[in-house]
Each structure stands twice: as structure tokens, then as C-alpha cells.
Amino acid sequence: MPPDLIVLTASNGENLKLAERFIQAAAAQNATAELIDLTELDLPLFTPRVKAVGPGPDLAGLHDQLHRAPRWVVCAPEYNGSIPPSLTNAIAWLSVTGDDFRALFNGRPIAMATFSGSGGMELLMSLRIQLTHLGAQVVGRQLLSNHAKPAQDDSISDLVQRLLQMSPLKL
């Protein structure tokens, strides 16, 4: 049976810890959740030349896991005022796995969270724009945290609760 949600992390530091807290919050709400750490996957840098050769076996597994789950949470740090390379690269590969670049994302509920040493708001804005362009239903509430403003358990639980109330659109 597929999980109720997938929690993706685009770093193996503070955002991995944040992702694990989302897994715990889902369990506390009797929901099943699986963690995917993008830093553990071997996805080559997407370019048209590399696309012709192929991404390797990790992309198929990632695509299958994401396809099975009706909802996702993305936990990512801000890199240079935008989306981290591991997440950008994964999205690029996932968008070319079929005939429709939006297919995996279109109508899918997705929540966003960040632990960022440099603020995080630019990441959240950039990611919201990209996910919306791909057709996702991005949850209105988002979580921005850092050392000065750590994520609160009630905020994480609220975001999970909102996400669990959403269903993928039937398009």
C-alpha cells in the first residue's frame, strides 16, 4: 500500500532533521510517510547530452516512489537565494521521464519547508513558482525555520494536517 505522503529532503543536514520531524508528525496523525533523501541518490547532472545517455537506475526508483504517494512534503535549504542543486536536478530529470513534463506533479498536493542559514524565503518563493508551473497544488502555508527561529512542532503538525486533507486532482 502506498504511503499517505512522501517527505523529500534536499540536504543531509538540518533539512534532513526537519524531514524526520515531518515523518514523526505524520505518524502522530496516524498517517504513513516515507523519507527520500535526494543526497543519497546518484542522479547525474541533467543536460541534453546526458539525457541521451540516460539517468541511471536511481531515477526510476525515485519516480516510482513519488508516483505512488498522493502527497509530498519538500524540505530544502536555500542555496544562493534559490533552490538547491540536488532538488533542481531531480525535478529536471523527473520532468523528462514521460511525454508530459507536468505529469508527475500535475494536481499533486505538495507542502514546502526549509531550514536555512540564509533566510529561506527566496527558496520558498522560487520553489512555489516552479511547483505551481508544474501544476502542483502547493499548500498555502509554508514553514520557514533557521537557528534563530527553529521550527515548532505545532507548525509542522498543522502543515501535515493541511496536506493530509488534500487529494490529488483528477485531471
PDB file of C-alpha atoms in Angstrom:
ATOM      1  CA  MET A   1       0.000   0.000   0.000  1.00  0.00           C
ATOM      2  CA  PRO A   2       1.394   3.429  -0.885  1.00  0.00           C
ATOM      3  CA  PRO A   3       2.281   5.854   1.895  1.00  0.00           C
ATOM      4  CA  ASP A   4      -0.015   8.784   2.682  1.00  0.00           C
ATOM      5  CA  LEU A   5       2.864  11.111   1.940  1.00  0.00           C
ATOM      6  CA  ILE A   6       6.483  11.271   0.867  1.00  0.00           C
ATOM      7  CA  VAL A   7       8.904  13.617   2.584  1.00  0.00           C
ATOM      8  CA  LEU A   8      11.755  14.682   0.312  1.00  0.00           C
ATOM      9  CA  THR A   9      14.898  16.260   1.691  1.00  0.00           C
ATOM     10  CA  ALA A  10      17.431  18.062  -0.459  1.00  0.00           C
ATOM     11  CA  SER A  11      20.216  18.090   2.132  1.00  0.00           C
ATOM     12  CA  ASN A  12      21.638  15.692   4.686  1.00  0.00           C
ATOM     13  CA  GLY A  13      21.955  18.334   7.413  1.00  0.00           C
ATOM     14  CA  GLU A  14      19.291  20.388   9.157  1.00  0.00           C
ATOM     15  CA  ASN A  15      16.695  19.748   6.451  1.00  0.00           C
ATOM     16  CA  LEU A  16      17.094  16.007   6.933  1.00  0.00           C
ATOM     17  CA  LYS A  17      16.343  16.544  10.628  1.00  0.00           C
ATOM     18  CA  LEU A  18      13.346  18.680   9.661  1.00  0.00           C
ATOM     19  CA  ALA A  19      12.144  15.978   7.244  1.00  0.00           C
ATOM     20  CA  GLU A  20      12.356  13.383  10.022  1.00  0.00           C
ATOM     21  CA  ARG A  21      10.150  15.612  12.174  1.00  0.00           C
ATOM     22  CA  PHE A  22       7.552  15.634   9.374  1.00  0.00           C
ATOM     23  CA  ILE A  23       7.659  11.815   9.344  1.00  0.00           C
ATOM     24  CA  GLN A  24       7.016  11.817  13.112  1.00  0.00           C
ATOM     25  CA  ALA A  25       4.186  14.342  12.771  1.00  0.00           C
ATOM     26  CA  ALA A  26       2.524  12.192  10.111  1.00  0.00           C
ATOM     27  CA  ALA A  27       2.770   9.122  12.357  1.00  0.00           C
ATOM     28  CA  ALA A  28       1.216  11.098  15.226  1.00  0.00           C
ATOM     29  CA  GLN A  29      -1.745  11.735  12.895  1.00  0.00           C
ATOM     30  CA  ASN A  30      -1.999   8.033  12.002  1.00  0.00           C
ATOM     31  CA  ALA A  31      -0.609   8.610   8.536  1.00  0.00           C
ATOM     32  CA  THR A  32       2.136   6.678   6.813  1.00  0.00           C
ATOM     33  CA  ALA A  33       5.119   8.560   5.455  1.00  0.00           C
ATOM     34  CA  GLU A  34       8.337   7.648   3.695  1.00  0.00           C
ATOM     35  CA  LEU A  35      11.542   9.665   3.577  1.00  0.00           C
ATOM     36  CA  ILE A  36      13.550  10.213   0.403  1.00  0.00           C
ATOM     37  CA  ASP A  37      16.964  11.820   0.827  1.00  0.00           C
ATOM     38  CA  LEU A  38      17.986  13.217  -2.550  1.00  0.00           C
ATOM     39  CA  THR A  39      21.614  13.414  -1.404  1.00  0.00           C
ATOM     40  CA  GLU A  40      21.733   9.607  -1.320  1.00  0.00           C
ATOM     41  CA  LEU A  41      20.696   9.240  -4.962  1.00  0.00           C
ATOM     42  CA  ASP A  42      23.088   9.043  -7.853  1.00  0.00           C
ATOM     43  CA  LEU A  43      21.452  11.333 -10.393  1.00  0.00           C
ATOM     44  CA  PRO A  44      23.876  12.778 -12.935  1.00  0.00           C
ATOM     45  CA  LEU A  45      23.663  16.484 -13.707  1.00  0.00           C
ATOM     46  CA  PHE A  46      20.838  16.906 -16.192  1.00  0.00           C
ATOM     47  CA  THR A  47      21.920  18.129 -19.624  1.00  0.00           C
ATOM     48  CA  PRO A  48      20.576  17.233 -23.085  1.00  0.00           C
ATOM     49  CA  ARG A  49      23.731  15.182 -23.735  1.00  0.00           C
ATOM     50  CA  VAL A  50      23.378  13.221 -20.513  1.00  0.00           C
ATOM     51  CA  LYS A  51      19.638  12.787 -21.154  1.00  0.00           C
ATOM     52  CA  ALA A  52      20.522  10.932 -24.359  1.00  0.00           C
ATOM     53  CA  VAL A  53      22.694   8.525 -22.344  1.00  0.00           C
ATOM     54  CA  GLY A  54      20.143   8.139 -19.536  1.00  0.00           C
ATOM     55  CA  PRO A  55      19.959   8.973 -15.853  1.00  0.00           C
ATOM     56  CA  GLY A  56      20.849   5.599 -14.363  1.00  0.00           C
ATOM     57  CA  PRO A  57      18.755   3.351 -12.109  1.00  0.00           C
ATOM     58  CA  ASP A  58      18.067   5.793  -9.249  1.00  0.00           C
ATOM     59  CA  LEU A  59      15.673   7.944 -11.293  1.00  0.00           C
ATOM     60  CA  ALA A  60      13.250   5.093 -11.980  1.00  0.00           C
ATOM     61  CA  GLY A  61      13.048   4.258  -8.274  1.00  0.00           C
ATOM     62  CA  LEU A  62      12.557   7.904  -7.323  1.00  0.00           C
ATOM     63  CA  HIS A  63       9.855   8.361  -9.941  1.00  0.00           C
ATOM     64  CA  ASP A  64       8.025   5.219  -8.816  1.00  0.00           C
ATOM     65  CA  GLN A  65       8.105   6.222  -5.141  1.00  0.00           C
ATOM     66  CA  LEU A  66       6.834   9.722  -5.890  1.00  0.00           C
ATOM     67  CA  HIS A  67       4.184   8.465  -8.303  1.00  0.00           C
ATOM     68  CA  ARG A  68       2.722   6.087  -5.695  1.00  0.00           C
ATOM     69  CA  ALA A  69       2.362   8.739  -2.970  1.00  0.00           C
ATOM     70  CA  PRO A  70      -0.593  11.108  -3.269  1.00  0.00           C
ATOM     71  CA  ARG A  71       1.126  13.957  -1.372  1.00  0.00           C
ATOM     72  CA  TRP A  72       4.620  15.249  -0.791  1.00  0.00           C
ATOM     73  CA  VAL A  73       6.497  17.475   1.613  1.00  0.00           C
ATOM     74  CA  VAL A  74       9.692  19.086   0.292  1.00  0.00           C
ATOM     75  CA  CYS A  75      12.321  20.100   2.870  1.00  0.00           C
ATOM     76  CA  ALA A  76      15.161  22.048   1.283  1.00  0.00           C
ATOM     77  CA  PRO A  77      17.748  24.663   2.209  1.00  0.00           C
ATOM     78  CA  GLU A  78      18.165  27.902   0.327  1.00  0.00           C
ATOM     79  CA  TYR A  79      21.216  27.903  -1.967  1.00  0.00           C
ATOM     80  CA  ASN A  80      22.371  31.248  -3.327  1.00  0.00           C
ATOM     81  CA  GLY A  81      18.887  32.708  -2.983  1.00  0.00           C
ATOM     82  CA  SER A  82      17.105  29.838  -4.704  1.00  0.00           C
ATOM     83  CA  ILE A  83      16.525  26.074  -4.954  1.00  0.00           C
ATOM     84  CA  PRO A  84      19.416  23.739  -4.039  1.00  0.00           C
ATOM     85  CA  PRO A  85      21.128  21.884  -6.907  1.00  0.00           C
ATOM     86  CA  SER A  86      20.100  18.405  -5.723  1.00  0.00           C
ATOM     87  CA  LEU A  87      16.412  19.362  -5.884  1.00  0.00           C
ATOM     88  CA  THR A  88      16.656  21.310  -9.145  1.00  0.00           C
ATOM     89  CA  ASN A  89      18.443  18.387 -10.774  1.00  0.00           C
ATOM     90  CA  ALA A  90      15.891  15.853  -9.508  1.00  0.00           C
ATOM     91  CA  ILE A  91      12.991  17.987 -10.759  1.00  0.00           C
ATOM     92  CA  ALA A  92      14.695  18.372 -14.147  1.00  0.00           C
ATOM     93  CA  TRP A  93      15.088  14.598 -14.508  1.00  0.00           C
ATOM     94  CA  LEU A  94      11.577  13.853 -13.241  1.00  0.00           C
ATOM     95  CA  SER A  95      10.073  16.299 -15.729  1.00  0.00           C
ATOM     96  CA  VAL A  96      11.563  14.453 -18.721  1.00  0.00           C
ATOM     97  CA  THR A  97      10.587  10.902 -17.763  1.00  0.00           C
ATOM     98  CA  GLY A  98       7.474  10.857 -19.931  1.00  0.00           C
ATOM     99  CA  ASP A  99       5.649  12.651 -22.717  1.00  0.00           C
ATOM    100  CA  ASP A 100       4.197  15.356 -20.427  1.00  0.00           C
ATOM    101  CA  PHE A 101       6.703  17.243 -18.289  1.00  0.00           C
ATOM    102  CA  ARG A 102       3.978  18.085 -15.774  1.00  0.00           C
ATOM    103  CA  ALA A 103       2.569  14.562 -15.422  1.00  0.00           C
ATOM    104  CA  LEU A 104       4.173  13.612 -12.091  1.00  0.00           C
ATOM    105  CA  PHE A 105       3.452  16.981 -10.452  1.00  0.00           C
ATOM    106  CA  ASN A 106       0.140  17.994 -12.032  1.00  0.00           C
ATOM    107  CA  GLY A 107      -2.621  18.221  -9.418  1.00  0.00           C
ATOM    108  CA  ARG A 108      -0.439  16.765  -6.645  1.00  0.00           C
ATOM    109  CA  PRO A 109      -0.631  18.377  -3.187  1.00  0.00           C
ATOM    110  CA  ILE A 110       2.829  19.487  -2.054  1.00  0.00           C
ATOM    111  CA  ALA A 111       3.916  21.252   1.143  1.00  0.00           C
ATOM    112  CA  MET A 112       7.187  23.167   1.445  1.00  0.00           C
ATOM    113  CA  ALA A 113       9.535  23.640   4.394  1.00  0.00           C
ATOM    114  CA  THR A 114      13.030  24.941   4.908  1.00  0.00           C
ATOM    115  CA  PHE A 115      15.738  25.204   7.490  1.00  0.00           C
ATOM    116  CA  SER A 116      18.077  27.750   6.014  1.00  0.00           C
ATOM    117  CA  GLY A 117      21.058  29.622   7.328  1.00  0.00           C
ATOM    118  CA  SER A 118      20.390  32.462   4.917  1.00  0.00           C
ATOM    119  CA  GLY A 119      16.734  33.212   5.485  1.00  0.00           C
ATOM    120  CA  GLY A 120      14.900  30.751   3.271  1.00  0.00           C
ATOM    121  CA  MET A 121      12.177  32.999   1.848  1.00  0.00           C
ATOM    122  CA  GLU A 122      13.784  33.158  -1.603  1.00  0.00           C
ATOM    123  CA  LEU A 123      13.843  29.347  -1.703  1.00  0.00           C
ATOM    124  CA  LEU A 124      10.169  29.139  -0.767  1.00  0.00           C
ATOM    125  CA  MET A 125       9.179  31.722  -3.386  1.00  0.00           C
ATOM    126  CA  SER A 126      11.302  30.095  -6.120  1.00  0.00           C
ATOM    127  CA  LEU A 127      10.082  26.596  -5.291  1.00  0.00           C
ATOM    128  CA  ARG A 128       6.442  27.717  -5.150  1.00  0.00           C
ATOM    129  CA  ILE A 129       6.798  29.276  -8.614  1.00  0.00           C
ATOM    130  CA  GLN A 130       8.392  26.141 -10.060  1.00  0.00           C
ATOM    131  CA  LEU A 131       5.966  23.671  -8.471  1.00  0.00           C
ATOM    132  CA  THR A 132       2.958  25.780  -9.485  1.00  0.00           C
ATOM    133  CA  HIS A 133       4.299  25.933 -13.052  1.00  0.00           C
ATOM    134  CA  LEU A 134       4.434  22.127 -12.997  1.00  0.00           C
ATOM    135  CA  GLY A 135       0.770  22.056 -11.934  1.00  0.00           C
ATOM    136  CA  ALA A 136       1.147  21.117  -8.259  1.00  0.00           C
ATOM    137  CA  GLN A 137      -1.324  22.181  -5.591  1.00  0.00           C
ATOM    138  CA  VAL A 138       1.152  23.922  -3.290  1.00  0.00           C
ATOM    139  CA  VAL A 139      -0.167  24.259   0.267  1.00  0.00           C
ATOM    140  CA  GLY A 140      -0.713  27.917   1.153  1.00  0.00           C
ATOM    141  CA  ARG A 141       1.078  27.647   4.473  1.00  0.00           C
ATOM    142  CA  GLN A 142       4.809  27.034   4.385  1.00  0.00           C
ATOM    143  CA  LEU A 143       7.455  26.515   7.052  1.00  0.00           C
ATOM    144  CA  LEU A 144      10.497  28.754   7.268  1.00  0.00           C
ATOM    145  CA  SER A 145      12.993  27.990  10.024  1.00  0.00           C
ATOM    146  CA  ASN A 146      16.608  28.688  10.948  1.00  0.00           C
ATOM    147  CA  HIS A 147      18.847  28.734  14.029  1.00  0.00           C
ATOM    148  CA  ALA A 148      17.229  31.942  15.313  1.00  0.00           C
ATOM    149  CA  LYS A 149      13.686  30.708  14.552  1.00  0.00           C
ATOM    150  CA  PRO A 150      13.507  26.917  14.948  1.00  0.00           C
ATOM    151  CA  ALA A 151      10.527  25.001  13.579  1.00  0.00           C
ATOM    152  CA  GLN A 152       7.780  24.479  16.127  1.00  0.00           C
ATOM    153  CA  ASP A 153       6.126  21.061  16.466  1.00  0.00           C
ATOM    154  CA  ASP A 154       2.646  22.590  16.209  1.00  0.00           C
ATOM    155  CA  SER A 155       3.571  24.293  12.924  1.00  0.00           C
ATOM    156  CA  ILE A 156       4.842  21.028  11.470  1.00  0.00           C
ATOM    157  CA  SER A 157       1.724  19.187  12.659  1.00  0.00           C
ATOM    158  CA  ASP A 158      -0.541  21.848  11.188  1.00  0.00           C
ATOM    159  CA  LEU A 159       1.190  21.655   7.826  1.00  0.00           C
ATOM    160  CA  VAL A 160       0.875  17.852   7.813  1.00  0.00           C
ATOM    161  CA  GLN A 161      -2.795  18.105   8.777  1.00  0.00           C
ATOM    162  CA  ARG A 162      -3.483  20.560   5.946  1.00  0.00           C
ATOM    163  CA  LEU A 163      -1.659  18.345   3.478  1.00  0.00           C
ATOM    164  CA  LEU A 164      -3.484  15.183   4.566  1.00  0.00           C
ATOM    165  CA  GLN A 165      -6.826  16.890   3.917  1.00  0.00           C
ATOM    166  CA  MET A 166      -5.864  17.443   0.299  1.00  0.00           C
ATOM    167  CA  SER A 167      -6.240  14.928  -2.513  1.00  0.00           C
ATOM    168  CA  PRO A 168      -4.626  14.883  -5.925  1.00  0.00           C
ATOM    169  CA  LEU A 169      -6.777  16.445  -8.614  1.00  0.00           C
ATOM    170  CA  LYS A 170      -8.235  14.047 -11.133  1.00  0.00           C
ATOM    171  CA  LEU A 171      -7.116  15.590 -14.415  1.00  0.00           C
TER     172      LEU A 171
END
